[in-house]
Structures are given as structure tokens and as C-alpha cells.
Amino acid sequence: MSDTDMKNTENGEKETVSRNFIENEIDRDLSEGVYTTVHTRFPPEPNGYLHIGHAKSILLNYGLAKEYGGKFNLRFDDTNPTKEKTEFVESIKADVEWLGADWEGRLFFASDYFDQMYEAAVKLIKKGKAFVCDLSADQIKEYRGTFDTPGKNSPYRDRSIEENLELFENMKNGMYKDGEKVLRAKIDMASPNINMRDPVIYRVAHMSHHNTGDKWCIYPMYDFAHPIEDAIEGITHSICTLEFEDHRPLYDWVVRELEYEYPPRQIEFAKLYLTNVVTGKRYIKKLVEENIVDGWDDPRLVSIAALRRRGFTPESIRMFVELCGVSKGNSSVDYAMLEYCIREDLKKSRARIMAALDPVKLVIDNYPDDKVEYFEVANNLENEELGTRKVAFTKELYIDREDFMIEPPKKYFRLFPDNEVRLMNAYFVRCTGYETDDEGRVTLVHCTYDPETRNGECSTRKVKGTIHWVSTSHAVKAEVRLYENLVDEEKGVYNEEDGSLNLNPDSRTILKDCYIEESIKGAKAYDSFQFVRQGYFCVDSKDSRDDALVFNRIVSLKSSFKL
Ligand code: ATP
Ligand code: MG
């Protein structure tokens, strides 16, 4: 198989589509008849919320299953009884579903297979391929050797099959304390791969499990459990991240010794990292527990729940993951690329409306007091399908404070004394004066309008600036939250001295008195809009109410990122 394929595009042209290395491997497996179908899975450990890196894994696994007409399972890897929480199970299901990865009812828990795993361990013992070991954890470590020196055989390695069977059953029956005995695979203490030096496959742990309760006091280790889970489910390609590359010989050993008819194979790819962004579950957990952020879905985080709350769409995340590609080399991607993707998705699909985030009042002195005019305005100039809306115009408006200056610098084309600008879609106005408070802060801008410039059009003269506005009597008051990186980018994510995070103290700005044009009324959680010149905003799903809207800024309009 070649690295590229020809695909027909909609208009019949041939387009060269490059295949990633996993697709090449699968193509080969299928052509050689190693497998006749493709079955993948996403196997999260329910010990936290999923993040953008997991989204890559989900979309990769799901995408491959779809591409080859195969199946995709969602499986909770809950072999570790200490950390799992039902809250995490529910959030993970919601996130995978939101991303559009349909597991079609194939939702499994590794803990559902504990009986089969126990049987598998017994099978290994019967084959003389596993033994019960009494060494302590420290001794096992010591006997294991290092990268440069081979390990030493455990003195318990040559126990008879009968003795091992009896001891393992005793382990199961709760006759030993935690750590007193373990079951180990009997492989090769001299292997250059440390993972093959008689790894522990079962341990004693007197702990309740969220799914199996107190049924078990022995639990299988990940490297033993995972290939069994895959094999039971008929997974063909077990796709995981690079840190498991050195574990692959053990994965292969387990499926070979257990003699599965259709052994799955493991393929590794590089994790997705974002530059200057906290992605590790461990760190996010710390931020949540220390109340530095407001929970796992705080919009400053890159957990999937947080991205959704911030206003990212599944389409934007899919595009991002596709742009990142799949590789074997670890690298880090700029957050700006994620921003690029959401802008691309929203720019043609969302209405562009007016909002004054830092409002200052503007009064048109020659406009009738009680008059209300409605201007018909296109919702999105790039997408006619979004239609038009009517925007109310009155004598008193709010404009953004930064659109007026008493003493403007050069090339400032917005409002200042004696200057004329266009009020977007409405009229030309000329500034005739302003009022300030005791501290010199502008409280009111006076203007006059020219009735001949209706719809912002004029054949006799031009203006250089156009500013947005909202009617004070029609606008809706709202809270708007602006975000910056949680991390101090100058310093990098981690403090080298103590491993703590370098936090940016100004990562969130809350603006309480924003005014948005009245078309915003009725906006619901997750609805998003472009606010002219300010960026894209999304109704917050937690704190917003019908009569007190709260918005998150998803992203500003400007971009430094170029594809
Ligand atoms: P973390 O510690 O980064 O939060 P994890 O590896 O402990 O993640 P798991 O629940 O074990 O989280 O991961 C489930 C799947 O997601 C695994 O197959 C894992 O390889 C994959 N995965 C985790 N992090 C990333 C990442 N940054 N990029 C791509 N895939 C990832
Ligand atoms: Mg993990």
C-alpha cells in the first residue's frame, strides 16, 4: 500500500489524500487477511474529566472504525478501585457523545470482565506461565534490575503449579493482607525490556470497587487486564499512546499465552500536547481541588466539558484534531490553532450582532425624543441563509468606551470631538461635545445625526470610521467573561523549582454591565454569536439565566495563526 490514495471529491476531481501510518498498518492487515474487519475502542480510566488530548484519541479511534465500516466501543478501564468515580463515568459518556463518537450501545466496563481475568490468570498458572510471589514491593523492585543490569529470579519462581493454584485461590479468598502476595507472569528476568521481567499481573487490595463492590480483594494490573479486555471485545486494533510502546511485547505475550483466536494488536501514536496549556489530569485535578478554577468545566481549562462550556463546537474540535494529524513523534501544538478552528466554524454559521462591553452613553441631540426606528440588518454578510433581523435605533445609545477619545492619537478614525463617523447600519453622526465626571472619565458623548445618511449610506461624503451601538431603551444587560491563558506564558507552565504551575493572575475578567442588542433575548445555554469587533461569545451553561444572561468569550476576532 502506498502512502497516498486517490479519492474522488464531490465535483469528480481526483484529490490526493495522505494516509496516516495507522491507516497504512490497517490497510496491510486487511490485505494480508490478518483481520477481516476493524474494531477499535476508547478506553478511559474514570478518574477525571476528558481533555483535548483524549478528544484526539476518541476521534482517531472512532474515525478509523467509521472509515473501514467497522465498530467502535467505549470501555471504562476501571481496574483500579481507588480512584474511580461515577461522576467521571457520566461526564466521559457525555463528552464522547458530544464529540459525535457513537458507540452504538457498546458500552463496557473492564470490571465486568473480572471473572474472565481471574480465569485467564488460572490458565497461565496451569501452563506454568505465572506464579505467586511473596517478595515485598521493594524486593520485587530490587530483584528487577535496571536498564543496564539483568534482574534476578524470585526465590518463589519455581513453585509447583498446584501450589500456585492454591495460593492464588487463597489470594482471592482474602487470606492475605495487601502487598503480602502477588501473582506474576513468568517470562524472563534477563529480558532487555524491563516490562518483561516477570511483571506483576494481580495484586491483593482490600478495597471496594465502584462496580463490583466487595466481591474482589484482588485486582488485575493494567498490562494484564488491557489485552484481555481488548480480546474479549473482539478489538482488532488497540490504539494507544507512545508511553505503552515498551509494553507492547507484554501485550503480545498475554494474548499469545491466552491463545485467543483473534488476537488484537497494539499500535501507538504520539500524545497531543498544547504549548503552554495544562492538559494533564493530575494538574487539572489540583487546580479544581484548590479552587483555582471553578470546577472541571471552568472555561479556562481544556477539558472537553470546559471547551464545550466556553463555546467550542464538536466540528471545531474535529477540524483541530485533523489538522494535528497522527504521528509517532511527540510534539506540541499552539493553542492558536484551536482558536483558528473555532473561528473557521463560527464565522459563517453565527449571527454577527452588536454589543457594548464597556458602555458609554451617546445622545443624538437632534433626534426626536421618543422616536424608534428599525433597521433591517443582515445576520451574517458571508452567509445569506442566516437571514436578517430588525435593530431598534433611538436617541440614546450605548457605544463602546474605546470608540470615543477626547484627544485621539493619529490614525484613530472613531469618534472624537468634531469628527464624523458612521453608526453601523444606521446614520452618520458628528460629535458635538462630551461630559465627564469629577475624575475626568467620560460619562456622555453628544452628537448630531444627518437624516440624509439613513442606513449608513451617503453619496456626497465619506467617513473613515464605523462604530457599533445599541439602543439604551432596547438593549439587554448581560455579564460577559473574558479569558486569557490560565498559565503565565512568559514563565511556561511548570515552575522548575517545585513543579508547581505558573499561573496568570489575570486569566479571567468579569464585565458586569454589558449591553447587547435586543435580538439576544431568548438566547439559551451554548448558543453562540459574534459580537461586532469583540469576538465570538457563548451563553454560559451554568450561570446564565433568561433574565440575567452570562456570556463567555470563546475567542477574539484577531488571529496570529496562519494555516
Ligand atoms: P492524562 O493523564 O493525560 O489525563 P491518561 O492517559 O491517564 O491521561 P486515560 O484515561 O488512561 O488517561 O486515557 C484514555 C486514552 O486516551 C488512552 O488510550 C490514552 O492513551 C489516550 N490519551 C490520553 N492523553 C492523550 C493525549 N494527550 N493525546 C492523545 N491521546 C491521549
Ligand atoms: Mg492513564
Short mmCIF file of N, CA and C in Angstrom, two decimals, residues 288-345:
data_model
loop_
_atom_site.label_atom_id
_atom_site.label_comp_id
_atom_site.label_asym_id
_atom_site.label_seq_id
_atom_site.Cartn_x
_atom_site.Cartn_y
_atom_site.Cartn_z
N VAL A 288 -8.61 22.18 40.30
CA VAL A 288 -10.01 22.08 40.72
C VAL A 288 -10.08 21.97 42.24
N GLU A 289 -9.25 21.09 42.79
CA GLU A 289 -9.31 20.85 44.23
C GLU A 289 -8.88 22.07 45.03
N GLU A 290 -7.96 22.85 44.49
CA GLU A 290 -7.51 24.05 45.20
C GLU A 290 -8.35 25.28 44.88
N ASN A 291 -9.46 25.05 44.18
CA ASN A 291 -10.38 26.14 43.84
C ASN A 291 -9.75 27.27 43.04
N ILE A 292 -8.70 26.95 42.32
CA ILE A 292 -8.09 27.96 41.46
C ILE A 292 -8.96 28.16 40.23
N VAL A 293 -9.64 27.12 39.85
CA VAL A 293 -10.65 27.22 38.79
C VAL A 293 -11.98 26.76 39.38
N ASP A 294 -13.07 27.13 38.69
CA ASP A 294 -14.40 26.75 39.18
C ASP A 294 -14.82 25.40 38.62
N GLY A 295 -14.17 24.37 39.03
CA GLY A 295 -14.57 23.03 38.59
C GLY A 295 -13.93 22.60 37.28
N TRP A 296 -14.19 21.34 36.95
CA TRP A 296 -13.57 20.71 35.77
C TRP A 296 -14.01 21.37 34.47
N ASP A 297 -15.12 22.09 34.50
CA ASP A 297 -15.60 22.70 33.26
C ASP A 297 -15.39 24.21 33.26
N ASP A 298 -14.48 24.69 34.11
CA ASP A 298 -14.13 26.11 34.06
C ASP A 298 -13.66 26.43 32.64
N PRO A 299 -14.25 27.47 32.02
CA PRO A 299 -13.95 27.73 30.59
C PRO A 299 -12.47 28.01 30.29
N ARG A 300 -11.65 28.19 31.29
CA ARG A 300 -10.23 28.41 31.01
C ARG A 300 -9.47 27.10 30.83
N LEU A 301 -10.11 25.99 31.15
CA LEU A 301 -9.43 24.71 31.01
C LEU A 301 -9.63 24.14 29.61
N VAL A 302 -8.88 23.10 29.30
CA VAL A 302 -9.09 22.44 28.01
C VAL A 302 -9.65 21.03 28.20
N SER A 303 -10.38 20.85 29.31
CA SER A 303 -11.15 19.61 29.40
C SER A 303 -12.25 19.76 28.34
N ILE A 304 -12.77 18.64 27.88
CA ILE A 304 -13.80 18.73 26.84
C ILE A 304 -15.02 19.47 27.38
N ALA A 305 -15.35 19.21 28.65
CA ALA A 305 -16.50 19.88 29.26
C ALA A 305 -16.28 21.40 29.30
N ALA A 306 -15.04 21.80 29.55
CA ALA A 306 -14.72 23.22 29.61
C ALA A 306 -14.77 23.85 28.22
N LEU A 307 -14.25 23.17 27.25
CA LEU A 307 -14.27 23.69 25.88
C LEU A 307 -15.71 23.86 25.40
N ARG A 308 -16.53 22.89 25.73
CA ARG A 308 -17.94 22.97 25.34
C ARG A 308 -18.62 24.15 26.03
N ARG A 309 -18.33 24.30 27.33
CA ARG A 309 -18.94 25.40 28.07
C ARG A 309 -18.45 26.74 27.53
N ARG A 310 -17.21 26.79 27.13
CA ARG A 310 -16.65 28.03 26.59
C ARG A 310 -17.28 28.37 25.25
N GLY A 311 -17.77 27.36 24.52
CA GLY A 311 -18.44 27.63 23.26
C GLY A 311 -17.80 26.96 22.05
N PHE A 312 -16.81 26.11 22.30
CA PHE A 312 -16.25 25.34 21.19
C PHE A 312 -17.31 24.36 20.69
N THR A 313 -17.23 24.02 19.42
CA THR A 313 -18.19 23.09 18.83
C THR A 313 -17.48 21.78 18.52
N PRO A 314 -18.23 20.69 18.42
CA PRO A 314 -17.60 19.41 18.03
C PRO A 314 -16.90 19.54 16.67
N GLU A 315 -17.50 20.31 15.76
CA GLU A 315 -16.90 20.49 14.43
C GLU A 315 -15.52 21.12 14.56
N SER A 316 -15.40 22.12 15.43
CA SER A 316 -14.11 22.81 15.55
C SER A 316 -13.06 21.87 16.13
N ILE A 317 -13.46 21.00 17.03
CA ILE A 317 -12.50 20.08 17.64
C ILE A 317 -12.10 19.00 16.64
N ARG A 318 -13.07 18.57 15.86
CA ARG A 318 -12.74 17.60 14.80
C ARG A 318 -11.74 18.18 13.82
N MET A 319 -11.97 19.43 13.44
CA MET A 319 -11.07 20.08 12.49
C MET A 319 -9.67 20.21 13.09
N PHE A 320 -9.63 20.58 14.35
CA PHE A 320 -8.34 20.73 15.05
C PHE A 320 -7.57 19.41 15.07
N VAL A 321 -8.26 18.36 15.44
CA VAL A 321 -7.62 17.06 15.53
C VAL A 321 -7.12 16.62 14.15
N GLU A 322 -7.90 16.90 13.13
CA GLU A 322 -7.46 16.54 11.79
C GLU A 322 -6.22 17.32 11.37
N LEU A 323 -6.23 18.62 11.71
CA LEU A 323 -5.06 19.44 11.37
C LEU A 323 -3.80 18.94 12.09
N CYS A 324 -3.97 18.46 13.30
CA CYS A 324 -2.82 17.98 14.07
C CYS A 324 -2.22 16.72 13.45
N GLY A 325 -3.05 15.92 12.83
CA GLY A 325 -2.55 14.68 12.21
C GLY A 325 -2.18 13.63 13.25
N VAL A 326 -1.71 12.52 12.77
CA VAL A 326 -1.34 11.41 13.66
C VAL A 326 0.12 11.10 13.41
N SER A 327 0.91 11.04 14.47
CA SER A 327 2.32 10.74 14.23
C SER A 327 2.92 9.94 15.36
N LYS A 328 4.16 9.56 15.16
CA LYS A 328 4.90 8.78 16.15
C LYS A 328 5.83 9.68 16.97
N GLY A 329 5.92 10.94 16.58
CA GLY A 329 6.86 11.83 17.27
C GLY A 329 6.11 12.79 18.18
N ASN A 330 6.52 12.90 19.43
CA ASN A 330 5.85 13.82 20.34
C ASN A 330 6.11 15.26 19.91
N SER A 331 5.06 16.06 19.90
CA SER A 331 5.25 17.47 19.60
C SER A 331 4.13 18.23 20.28
N SER A 332 4.25 19.53 20.25
CA SER A 332 3.30 20.37 20.94
C SER A 332 2.68 21.34 19.94
N VAL A 333 1.39 21.50 20.05
CA VAL A 333 0.66 22.35 19.10
C VAL A 333 0.27 23.64 19.79
N ASP A 334 0.24 24.72 19.04
CA ASP A 334 -0.12 26.00 19.60
C ASP A 334 -1.63 26.10 19.84
N TYR A 335 -1.99 26.70 20.96
CA TYR A 335 -3.42 26.92 21.27
C TYR A 335 -4.08 27.74 20.17
N ALA A 336 -3.29 28.61 19.53
CA ALA A 336 -3.83 29.46 18.46
C ALA A 336 -4.46 28.63 17.35
N MET A 337 -3.98 27.41 17.19
CA MET A 337 -4.55 26.57 16.14
C MET A 337 -5.98 26.15 16.50
N LEU A 338 -6.20 25.91 17.77
CA LEU A 338 -7.54 25.59 18.24
C LEU A 338 -8.46 26.80 18.03
N GLU A 339 -7.93 27.99 18.30
CA GLU A 339 -8.71 29.21 18.10
C GLU A 339 -9.03 29.41 16.62
N TYR A 340 -8.06 29.11 15.80
CA TYR A 340 -8.28 29.22 14.36
C TYR A 340 -9.47 28.34 13.95
N CYS A 341 -9.51 27.13 14.49
CA CYS A 341 -10.56 26.18 14.09
C CYS A 341 -11.95 26.65 14.53
N ILE A 342 -12.04 27.20 15.71
CA ILE A 342 -13.38 27.63 16.16
C ILE A 342 -13.82 28.87 15.36
N ARG A 343 -12.88 29.76 15.06
CA ARG A 343 -13.24 30.91 14.23
C ARG A 343 -13.75 30.46 12.86
N GLU A 344 -13.03 29.49 12.29
CA GLU A 344 -13.44 28.99 10.97
C GLU A 344 -14.87 28.44 11.03
N ASP A 345 -15.18 27.75 12.11
CA ASP A 345 -16.51 27.15 12.20
C ASP A 345 -17.59 28.21 12.44
#
